[in-house]
């Protein structure tokens, strides 16, 4: 159990000073919502950070003012990500805000470091583009992506959506052969590359346990989805018609475990 100690008034003052300083050092053009800015300000505002974190301005401003509150790990982690904190700064944020160190990561979980160049690349794409980690979690995506994958607003797990949500079958044409089988192949490869990673093993077990068709595909041992590009059908959230997309997968040499995926609409023939 993680020990919790009393947070003093002085520490709350230090919390306020640290969080404010971390926000002020942000470069506006490096933020997730840079292109949504309504005015040219020299500093990133509390409102903008709150929007990135996904909470109300009041709740975020409480943290920045050093107000004592029951801040959740998810909230503090989101703040650390939005403010671009390194490991030591994240630990300091936890100590000052809730009087303890961050909870240990689950066995096998691996932290993802997203560089500013990768963020700029993804956010600058005109097509739906997202980044998957070794657990097939969407750790970064642009705004266009939500038209294809509205589930991203609530859950970053691609396998959980694909194998447990009926909406996936409605949206994904040829769900089993074009979408499920390639993802299972990627999961099999990840498991082979990281045999000691309990997180990947747990993900595979959960997917196979909740979806009989996934288990059948897994037991078939077919190595599908290894090509860099494939054409697939998908239905947008705002339209029941099928849209053909080329699914293009890239890797970042500086973060080889990450996959960058773009869904490029196929132009209608003239």
Short mmCIF file of C-alpha atoms in Angstrom, two decimals:
data_model
loop_
_atom_site.label_atom_id
_atom_site.label_comp_id
_atom_site.label_asym_id
_atom_site.label_seq_id
_atom_site.Cartn_x
_atom_site.Cartn_y
_atom_site.Cartn_z
CA UNK A 1 0.00 0.00 0.00
CA UNK A 2 1.24 3.49 -0.85
CA UNK A 3 1.70 5.59 2.29
CA UNK A 4 -0.15 8.90 2.37
CA UNK A 5 1.16 11.76 4.48
CA UNK A 6 -0.41 15.04 5.45
CA UNK A 7 -0.07 17.83 2.88
CA UNK A 8 0.86 21.06 4.66
CA UNK A 9 -0.26 24.57 3.77
CA UNK A 10 3.29 25.40 2.66
CA UNK A 11 3.30 22.44 0.32
CA UNK A 12 0.00 23.60 -1.14
CA UNK A 13 1.63 26.95 -1.83
CA UNK A 14 4.51 25.13 -3.49
CA UNK A 15 2.03 23.05 -5.48
CA UNK A 16 0.41 26.22 -6.78
CA UNK A 17 3.76 27.74 -7.70
CA UNK A 18 5.02 24.58 -9.44
CA UNK A 19 1.89 23.90 -11.49
CA UNK A 20 1.66 27.52 -12.60
CA UNK A 21 5.34 27.55 -13.59
CA UNK A 22 4.95 24.30 -15.53
CA UNK A 23 2.01 25.75 -17.43
CA UNK A 24 3.82 28.99 -18.22
CA UNK A 25 6.80 27.18 -19.71
CA UNK A 26 4.63 25.39 -22.29
CA UNK A 27 5.16 26.38 -25.89
CA UNK A 28 1.71 26.98 -27.44
CA UNK A 29 2.58 25.39 -30.78
CA UNK A 30 3.60 22.13 -29.07
CA UNK A 31 0.24 21.52 -27.38
CA UNK A 32 -2.48 19.07 -28.27
CA UNK A 33 -4.96 21.87 -28.94
CA UNK A 34 -2.62 24.36 -30.58
CA UNK A 35 -4.75 24.72 -33.69
CA UNK A 36 -7.87 25.49 -31.60
CA UNK A 37 -6.46 28.65 -30.04
CA UNK A 38 -8.92 31.50 -30.15
CA UNK A 39 -6.32 34.22 -29.63
CA UNK A 40 -2.60 34.73 -29.85
CA UNK A 41 -1.47 34.60 -26.23
CA UNK A 42 2.09 34.22 -25.07
CA UNK A 43 1.13 31.63 -22.45
CA UNK A 44 -1.08 28.58 -22.45
CA UNK A 45 -4.19 29.37 -20.39
CA UNK A 46 -5.84 27.40 -17.61
CA UNK A 47 -8.85 26.96 -19.88
CA UNK A 48 -6.72 25.34 -22.56
CA UNK A 49 -5.01 22.96 -20.13
CA UNK A 50 -8.38 22.02 -18.65
CA UNK A 51 -9.67 21.25 -22.14
CA UNK A 52 -6.69 19.01 -22.86
CA UNK A 53 -7.07 17.20 -19.53
CA UNK A 54 -10.81 16.84 -20.02
CA UNK A 55 -12.01 18.52 -16.82
CA UNK A 56 -13.71 21.77 -15.90
CA UNK A 57 -11.67 24.94 -15.59
CA UNK A 58 -12.72 25.16 -11.94
CA UNK A 59 -11.32 21.72 -11.12
CA UNK A 60 -8.00 22.38 -12.84
CA UNK A 61 -7.68 25.88 -11.36
CA UNK A 62 -8.19 24.38 -7.89
CA UNK A 63 -5.04 22.35 -8.44
CA UNK A 64 -3.11 25.36 -9.71
CA UNK A 65 -4.22 27.40 -6.68
CA UNK A 66 -3.08 24.66 -4.31
CA UNK A 67 -6.58 23.81 -3.11
CA UNK A 68 -6.77 20.55 -1.18
CA UNK A 69 -9.05 18.05 -2.90
CA UNK A 70 -9.42 14.35 -3.62
CA UNK A 71 -7.45 14.39 -6.87
CA UNK A 72 -7.52 11.05 -8.68
CA UNK A 73 -4.50 9.35 -10.22
CA UNK A 74 -6.14 9.61 -13.64
CA UNK A 75 -6.51 13.37 -13.23
CA UNK A 76 -2.94 13.89 -12.01
CA UNK A 77 -1.55 11.70 -14.79
CA UNK A 78 -3.54 13.68 -17.37
CA UNK A 79 -2.21 16.94 -15.92
CA UNK A 80 1.34 15.58 -16.01
CA UNK A 81 0.87 14.65 -19.66
CA UNK A 82 -0.68 18.00 -20.59
CA UNK A 83 2.08 19.95 -18.84
CA UNK A 84 4.81 17.74 -20.37
CA UNK A 85 6.22 16.74 -16.97
CA UNK A 86 9.15 14.35 -16.78
CA UNK A 87 9.24 11.47 -14.31
CA UNK A 88 10.68 13.51 -11.44
CA UNK A 89 8.24 16.38 -11.97
CA UNK A 90 5.33 13.93 -12.04
CA UNK A 91 6.49 12.47 -8.73
CA UNK A 92 6.72 15.98 -7.27
CA UNK A 93 3.20 16.75 -8.52
CA UNK A 94 1.88 13.70 -6.67
CA UNK A 95 3.78 14.49 -3.48
CA UNK A 96 2.55 18.07 -3.37
CA UNK A 97 -1.03 17.33 -4.45
CA UNK A 98 -1.87 14.14 -2.55
CA UNK A 99 1.12 13.57 -0.27
CA UNK A 100 2.41 10.39 -1.88
CA UNK A 101 4.34 9.02 -4.80
CA UNK A 102 2.48 7.78 -7.91
CA UNK A 103 1.15 4.25 -7.61
CA UNK A 104 3.46 1.66 -9.20
CA UNK A 105 2.60 0.81 -12.77
CA UNK A 106 0.95 -2.58 -13.37
CA UNK A 107 3.33 -5.44 -14.06
CA UNK A 108 4.41 -5.26 -17.66
CA UNK A 109 3.07 -1.76 -18.25
CA UNK A 110 5.48 0.45 -20.16
CA UNK A 111 5.41 4.22 -20.13
CA UNK A 112 5.08 5.87 -23.52
CA UNK A 113 7.13 8.94 -24.35
CA UNK A 114 5.65 11.02 -27.17
CA UNK A 115 8.07 13.56 -28.59
CA UNK A 116 6.95 16.96 -29.89
CA UNK A 117 7.87 16.03 -33.47
CA UNK A 118 5.57 13.01 -33.39
CA UNK A 119 2.76 15.10 -31.91
CA UNK A 120 3.20 17.75 -34.58
CA UNK A 121 3.19 15.11 -37.30
CA UNK A 122 -0.01 13.42 -36.10
CA UNK A 123 -1.89 16.65 -35.42
CA UNK A 124 -0.88 18.06 -38.79
CA UNK A 125 -2.29 15.20 -40.87
CA UNK A 126 -5.39 15.90 -42.94
CA UNK A 127 -6.45 12.26 -42.59
CA UNK A 128 -7.45 10.36 -39.48
CA UNK A 129 -4.15 9.48 -37.82
CA UNK A 130 -3.42 7.82 -34.51
CA UNK A 131 -0.56 6.18 -32.59
CA UNK A 132 -0.73 2.71 -31.01
CA UNK A 133 1.54 1.44 -28.25
CA UNK A 134 2.52 -2.21 -27.76
CA UNK A 135 -0.82 -2.84 -26.02
CA UNK A 136 -2.75 -1.42 -29.01
CA UNK A 137 -3.83 1.56 -26.93
CA UNK A 138 -4.36 4.79 -28.82
CA UNK A 139 -1.90 7.08 -27.06
CA UNK A 140 -2.26 9.97 -29.51
CA UNK A 141 -4.74 10.89 -32.23
CA UNK A 142 -5.83 13.90 -34.22
CA UNK A 143 -9.29 15.43 -34.25
CA UNK A 144 -10.25 13.88 -37.61
CA UNK A 145 -9.83 10.44 -36.07
CA UNK A 146 -12.90 10.82 -33.85
CA UNK A 147 -15.18 10.82 -36.91
CA UNK A 148 -14.02 7.24 -37.57
CA UNK A 149 -13.50 6.14 -33.97
CA UNK A 150 -15.86 8.04 -31.63
CA UNK A 151 -15.03 5.55 -28.86
CA UNK A 152 -11.69 7.32 -28.45
CA UNK A 153 -13.46 9.96 -26.38
CA UNK A 154 -14.01 7.44 -23.58
CA UNK A 155 -11.60 4.50 -23.95
CA UNK A 156 -8.20 4.37 -25.70
CA UNK A 157 -8.11 0.57 -26.02
CA UNK A 158 -8.47 -0.45 -29.66
CA UNK A 159 -8.78 -4.21 -28.88
CA UNK A 160 -11.41 -3.63 -26.21
CA UNK A 161 -13.57 -1.69 -28.67
CA UNK A 162 -13.02 -4.06 -31.57
CA UNK A 163 -13.71 -7.28 -29.65
CA UNK A 164 -16.32 -6.25 -27.07
CA UNK A 165 -18.37 -3.41 -28.58
CA UNK A 166 -21.16 -4.24 -31.03
CA UNK A 167 -20.56 -0.84 -32.62
CA UNK A 168 -17.30 -2.17 -34.06
CA UNK A 169 -19.13 -4.76 -36.15
CA UNK A 170 -21.51 -2.11 -37.46
CA UNK A 171 -18.71 0.23 -38.47
CA UNK A 172 -16.03 -2.14 -39.73
CA UNK A 173 -16.78 -3.88 -43.04
CA UNK A 174 -15.56 -7.49 -43.07
CA UNK A 175 -14.93 -7.19 -39.34
CA UNK A 176 -13.32 -10.60 -38.97
CA UNK A 177 -10.96 -10.82 -41.95
CA UNK A 178 -10.05 -7.17 -42.55
CA UNK A 179 -9.90 -5.83 -38.99
CA UNK A 180 -9.91 -8.50 -36.27
CA UNK A 181 -7.43 -10.89 -37.86
CA UNK A 182 -4.74 -8.24 -38.53
CA UNK A 183 -5.04 -6.93 -34.97
CA UNK A 184 -4.69 -10.41 -33.53
CA UNK A 185 -1.56 -10.89 -35.63
CA UNK A 186 -0.11 -7.67 -34.21
CA UNK A 187 -0.93 -8.87 -30.69
CA UNK A 188 0.72 -12.22 -31.38
CA UNK A 189 3.86 -10.45 -32.63
CA UNK A 190 3.89 -8.17 -29.56
CA UNK A 191 3.60 -11.20 -27.30
CA UNK A 192 6.50 -12.90 -29.08
CA UNK A 193 8.66 -9.77 -28.83
CA UNK A 194 7.85 -9.28 -25.13
CA UNK A 195 7.26 -12.73 -23.61
CA UNK A 196 7.72 -11.40 -20.06
CA UNK A 197 5.19 -8.59 -20.47
CA UNK A 198 2.22 -9.56 -18.32
CA UNK A 199 0.21 -6.66 -19.70
CA UNK A 200 0.23 -8.08 -23.23
CA UNK A 201 -0.58 -11.58 -21.98
CA UNK A 202 -3.53 -10.24 -19.97
CA UNK A 203 -4.79 -8.29 -22.98
CA UNK A 204 -4.69 -11.37 -25.22
CA UNK A 205 -6.43 -13.52 -22.60
CA UNK A 206 -9.17 -10.92 -22.10
CA UNK A 207 -9.86 -10.57 -25.82
CA UNK A 208 -10.01 -14.31 -26.41
CA UNK A 209 -12.19 -14.89 -23.35
CA UNK A 210 -14.80 -12.31 -24.31
CA UNK A 211 -15.06 -13.03 -28.04
CA UNK A 212 -15.40 -16.61 -29.35
CA UNK A 213 -14.70 -15.50 -32.93
CA UNK A 214 -11.48 -13.89 -31.80
CA UNK A 215 -10.44 -17.18 -30.22
CA UNK A 216 -11.18 -19.05 -33.46
CA UNK A 217 -9.12 -16.57 -35.45
CA UNK A 218 -6.31 -16.80 -32.90
CA UNK A 219 -6.30 -20.59 -33.00
CA UNK A 220 -6.10 -20.50 -36.81
CA UNK A 221 -2.56 -19.09 -36.47
CA UNK A 222 -2.94 -17.08 -39.66
CA UNK A 223 -0.31 -14.36 -40.06
CA UNK A 224 -2.56 -11.64 -41.41
CA UNK A 225 -2.14 -7.91 -41.52
CA UNK A 226 1.62 -7.80 -41.92
CA UNK A 227 1.56 -5.58 -44.99
CA UNK A 228 2.15 -1.86 -44.65
CA UNK A 229 -1.00 -0.94 -46.54
CA UNK A 230 -4.41 -2.51 -46.99
CA UNK A 231 -7.72 -1.24 -48.31
CA UNK A 232 -10.68 -1.64 -45.97
CA UNK A 233 -14.24 -0.43 -45.54
CA UNK A 234 -15.46 1.64 -42.60
CA UNK A 235 -18.65 3.53 -41.79
CA UNK A 236 -18.35 7.02 -40.34
CA UNK A 237 -20.29 8.01 -37.23
CA UNK A 238 -22.25 10.59 -39.24
CA UNK A 239 -22.94 8.46 -42.31
CA UNK A 240 -24.17 4.91 -42.83
CA UNK A 241 -22.47 4.63 -46.21
CA UNK A 242 -19.26 2.67 -46.51
CA UNK A 243 -16.06 4.64 -46.95
CA UNK A 244 -13.04 2.88 -48.44
CA UNK A 245 -9.75 3.75 -46.78
CA UNK A 246 -6.16 2.72 -47.26
CA UNK A 247 -4.78 1.80 -43.83
CA UNK A 248 -1.15 2.92 -43.84
CA UNK A 249 1.10 1.98 -40.93
CA UNK A 250 4.44 3.65 -40.17
CA UNK A 251 6.99 3.50 -37.37
CA UNK A 252 8.99 6.24 -35.68
CA UNK A 253 12.71 5.32 -35.53
CA UNK A 254 12.99 7.13 -32.18
CA UNK A 255 10.12 5.08 -30.72
CA UNK A 256 10.10 1.77 -32.57
CA UNK A 257 7.41 0.20 -30.36
CA UNK A 258 4.87 2.76 -31.51
CA UNK A 259 2.79 2.35 -34.66
CA UNK A 260 1.53 5.38 -36.55
CA UNK A 261 -1.65 4.56 -38.45
CA UNK A 262 -3.41 6.71 -41.03
CA UNK A 263 -6.82 6.06 -42.60
CA UNK A 264 -6.58 7.63 -46.05
CA UNK A 265 -9.89 7.83 -47.93
CA UNK A 266 -9.79 6.32 -51.40
CA UNK A 267 -10.71 8.89 -54.03
CA UNK A 268 -13.82 8.11 -56.05
CA UNK A 269 -13.01 7.20 -59.67
CA UNK A 270 -13.47 10.09 -62.08
#
